[in-house]
């Protein structure tokens, strides 16, 4: 788990349009079998509707300083209430992401603005990863990771 990875969560909408939002961080659930991604309800209405409808998600984690990128997919996603006990995870993600991207010239105020949130607006999307792919730019981008179906 890398707290300063940039997190995106997406769903294939009715017309096969990808709908996504910035995620805040991740947590493990169900003994490490499931992954939880924190998103803003107000900004993610279409995404959350698609997830509720289909249960399908594509989740991308990228480390901006290296462009190392991993994509996980799931077919059993659920939208759950945010647990306030997870707030330190979200706050650490924002803090660590600021430290990750500001050396590249992105102003801290911009990062903090992009990742501002109200606790009562957060929800947790929980799913079981069923496929994993390398999405790091290069010749192996899109290749399934060994050991995943």
Short mmCIF file of C-alpha atoms in Angstrom, two decimals:
data_model
loop_
_atom_site.label_atom_id
_atom_site.label_comp_id
_atom_site.label_asym_id
_atom_site.label_seq_id
_atom_site.Cartn_x
_atom_site.Cartn_y
_atom_site.Cartn_z
CA UNK A 1 0.00 0.00 0.00
CA UNK A 2 1.45 3.32 -1.06
CA UNK A 3 -0.43 6.20 0.53
CA UNK A 4 0.81 8.79 -1.96
CA UNK A 5 -0.41 6.94 -5.05
CA UNK A 6 -2.98 8.80 -7.10
CA UNK A 7 -6.24 6.81 -7.04
CA UNK A 8 -8.94 6.77 -9.74
CA UNK A 9 -12.13 4.74 -9.67
CA UNK A 10 -14.23 4.17 -12.78
CA UNK A 11 -17.36 2.48 -14.03
CA UNK A 12 -18.51 1.72 -17.55
CA UNK A 13 -21.73 3.71 -17.92
CA UNK A 14 -24.82 2.59 -19.88
CA UNK A 15 -23.47 3.93 -23.15
CA UNK A 16 -19.98 2.51 -22.51
CA UNK A 17 -18.74 5.92 -21.40
CA UNK A 18 -16.13 5.72 -18.69
CA UNK A 19 -17.14 7.66 -15.62
CA UNK A 20 -14.47 8.23 -12.99
CA UNK A 21 -13.51 10.28 -9.99
CA UNK A 22 -10.43 10.86 -7.94
CA UNK A 23 -10.28 8.48 -5.03
CA UNK A 24 -8.77 9.46 -1.73
CA UNK A 25 -7.09 6.33 -0.57
CA UNK A 26 -7.68 2.70 0.03
CA UNK A 27 -8.20 0.34 2.88
CA UNK A 28 -8.46 -3.43 3.17
CA UNK A 29 -11.67 -5.09 4.29
CA UNK A 30 -12.91 -8.61 4.89
CA UNK A 31 -9.56 -9.94 6.08
CA UNK A 32 -7.67 -8.40 3.18
CA UNK A 33 -9.89 -9.96 0.49
CA UNK A 34 -11.66 -6.72 -0.39
CA UNK A 35 -10.46 -3.22 -1.13
CA UNK A 36 -12.24 -0.03 -0.08
CA UNK A 37 -11.83 3.24 -1.98
CA UNK A 38 -13.03 6.52 -0.52
CA UNK A 39 -14.80 8.93 -2.88
CA UNK A 40 -16.86 12.11 -2.65
CA UNK A 41 -20.57 11.39 -3.05
CA UNK A 42 -21.47 14.81 -4.49
CA UNK A 43 -18.80 14.72 -7.20
CA UNK A 44 -19.29 11.04 -8.00
CA UNK A 45 -23.04 10.72 -8.49
CA UNK A 46 -22.80 9.15 -11.97
CA UNK A 47 -19.96 6.87 -10.93
CA UNK A 48 -21.79 5.67 -7.82
CA UNK A 49 -25.03 5.11 -9.78
CA UNK A 50 -23.14 2.96 -12.27
CA UNK A 51 -21.48 0.96 -9.52
CA UNK A 52 -24.82 0.39 -7.79
CA UNK A 53 -26.32 -0.74 -11.10
CA UNK A 54 -23.57 -3.06 -12.33
CA UNK A 55 -21.20 -3.77 -9.43
CA UNK A 56 -18.30 -3.34 -11.87
CA UNK A 57 -15.32 -1.11 -11.16
CA UNK A 58 -11.91 -0.35 -12.60
CA UNK A 59 -9.52 1.10 -10.06
CA UNK A 60 -6.24 2.71 -11.09
CA UNK A 61 -3.37 3.53 -8.75
CA UNK A 62 -0.51 5.60 -10.10
CA UNK A 63 2.60 6.99 -8.45
CA UNK A 64 3.10 10.38 -10.16
CA UNK A 65 6.87 10.60 -9.62
CA UNK A 66 7.49 7.34 -11.51
CA UNK A 67 4.28 6.84 -13.55
CA UNK A 68 4.18 3.30 -12.16
CA UNK A 69 0.52 2.36 -12.55
CA UNK A 70 -1.61 -0.60 -11.54
CA UNK A 71 -5.22 -1.29 -12.51
CA UNK A 72 -7.51 -3.57 -10.53
CA UNK A 73 -10.97 -4.65 -11.63
CA UNK A 74 -13.91 -5.89 -9.64
CA UNK A 75 -17.43 -7.11 -10.38
CA UNK A 76 -18.98 -7.11 -6.89
CA UNK A 77 -18.57 -3.47 -5.85
CA UNK A 78 -20.86 -1.97 -3.26
CA UNK A 79 -21.24 1.62 -2.08
CA UNK A 80 -21.10 1.77 1.70
CA UNK A 81 -21.26 4.50 4.29
CA UNK A 82 -17.93 6.07 5.21
CA UNK A 83 -16.59 4.91 8.56
CA UNK A 84 -15.24 7.94 10.47
CA UNK A 85 -12.54 5.66 11.91
CA UNK A 86 -11.03 5.70 8.39
CA UNK A 87 -10.57 9.48 8.42
CA UNK A 88 -6.85 9.24 9.37
CA UNK A 89 -6.28 7.13 6.23
CA UNK A 90 -7.85 9.80 4.02
CA UNK A 91 -5.95 12.61 5.73
CA UNK A 92 -2.66 10.71 5.39
CA UNK A 93 -3.35 10.15 1.69
CA UNK A 94 -3.80 13.86 1.05
CA UNK A 95 -0.71 14.73 3.10
CA UNK A 96 1.42 12.09 1.35
CA UNK A 97 0.13 13.04 -2.09
CA UNK A 98 1.09 16.67 -1.46
CA UNK A 99 4.61 15.50 -0.60
CA UNK A 100 4.69 13.32 -3.74
CA UNK A 101 3.62 15.91 -6.32
CA UNK A 102 4.84 19.28 -5.06
CA UNK A 103 8.49 18.56 -5.95
CA UNK A 104 7.33 18.33 -9.57
CA UNK A 105 6.07 21.91 -9.38
CA UNK A 106 2.38 21.47 -8.59
CA UNK A 107 1.53 24.04 -5.91
CA UNK A 108 0.41 22.60 -2.58
CA UNK A 109 -2.70 24.81 -2.60
CA UNK A 110 -3.83 23.26 -5.90
CA UNK A 111 -3.38 19.71 -4.63
CA UNK A 112 -5.19 20.47 -1.39
CA UNK A 113 -8.02 22.13 -3.34
CA UNK A 114 -8.38 19.11 -5.67
CA UNK A 115 -8.50 16.78 -2.67
CA UNK A 116 -10.62 18.87 -0.33
CA UNK A 117 -13.58 17.03 1.16
CA UNK A 118 -16.27 17.10 3.77
CA UNK A 119 -16.36 13.98 5.94
CA UNK A 120 -20.14 13.70 5.61
CA UNK A 121 -19.75 13.63 1.79
CA UNK A 122 -17.43 10.61 1.72
CA UNK A 123 -18.55 7.08 0.89
CA UNK A 124 -16.56 3.88 0.60
CA UNK A 125 -16.68 1.71 -2.51
CA UNK A 126 -15.76 -1.84 -1.49
CA UNK A 127 -14.95 -4.61 -3.98
CA UNK A 128 -13.03 -7.84 -4.41
CA UNK A 129 -10.23 -7.44 -6.98
CA UNK A 130 -10.64 -10.14 -9.62
CA UNK A 131 -8.12 -8.97 -12.23
CA UNK A 132 -4.95 -6.89 -12.18
CA UNK A 133 -3.04 -5.20 -14.99
CA UNK A 134 0.15 -3.21 -15.36
CA UNK A 135 -0.73 0.21 -16.76
CA UNK A 136 2.73 1.72 -16.43
CA UNK A 137 3.54 3.42 -19.74
CA UNK A 138 5.68 1.21 -21.94
CA UNK A 139 5.57 -2.06 -23.85
CA UNK A 140 3.85 -4.00 -21.04
CA UNK A 141 1.03 -1.49 -20.47
CA UNK A 142 -2.25 -3.37 -20.31
CA UNK A 143 -0.62 -6.71 -19.62
CA UNK A 144 -2.30 -8.88 -16.98
CA UNK A 145 -0.23 -9.39 -13.85
CA UNK A 146 0.90 -12.94 -13.25
CA UNK A 147 -1.14 -14.81 -10.67
CA UNK A 148 -4.37 -12.96 -11.52
CA UNK A 149 -7.12 -14.38 -13.69
#
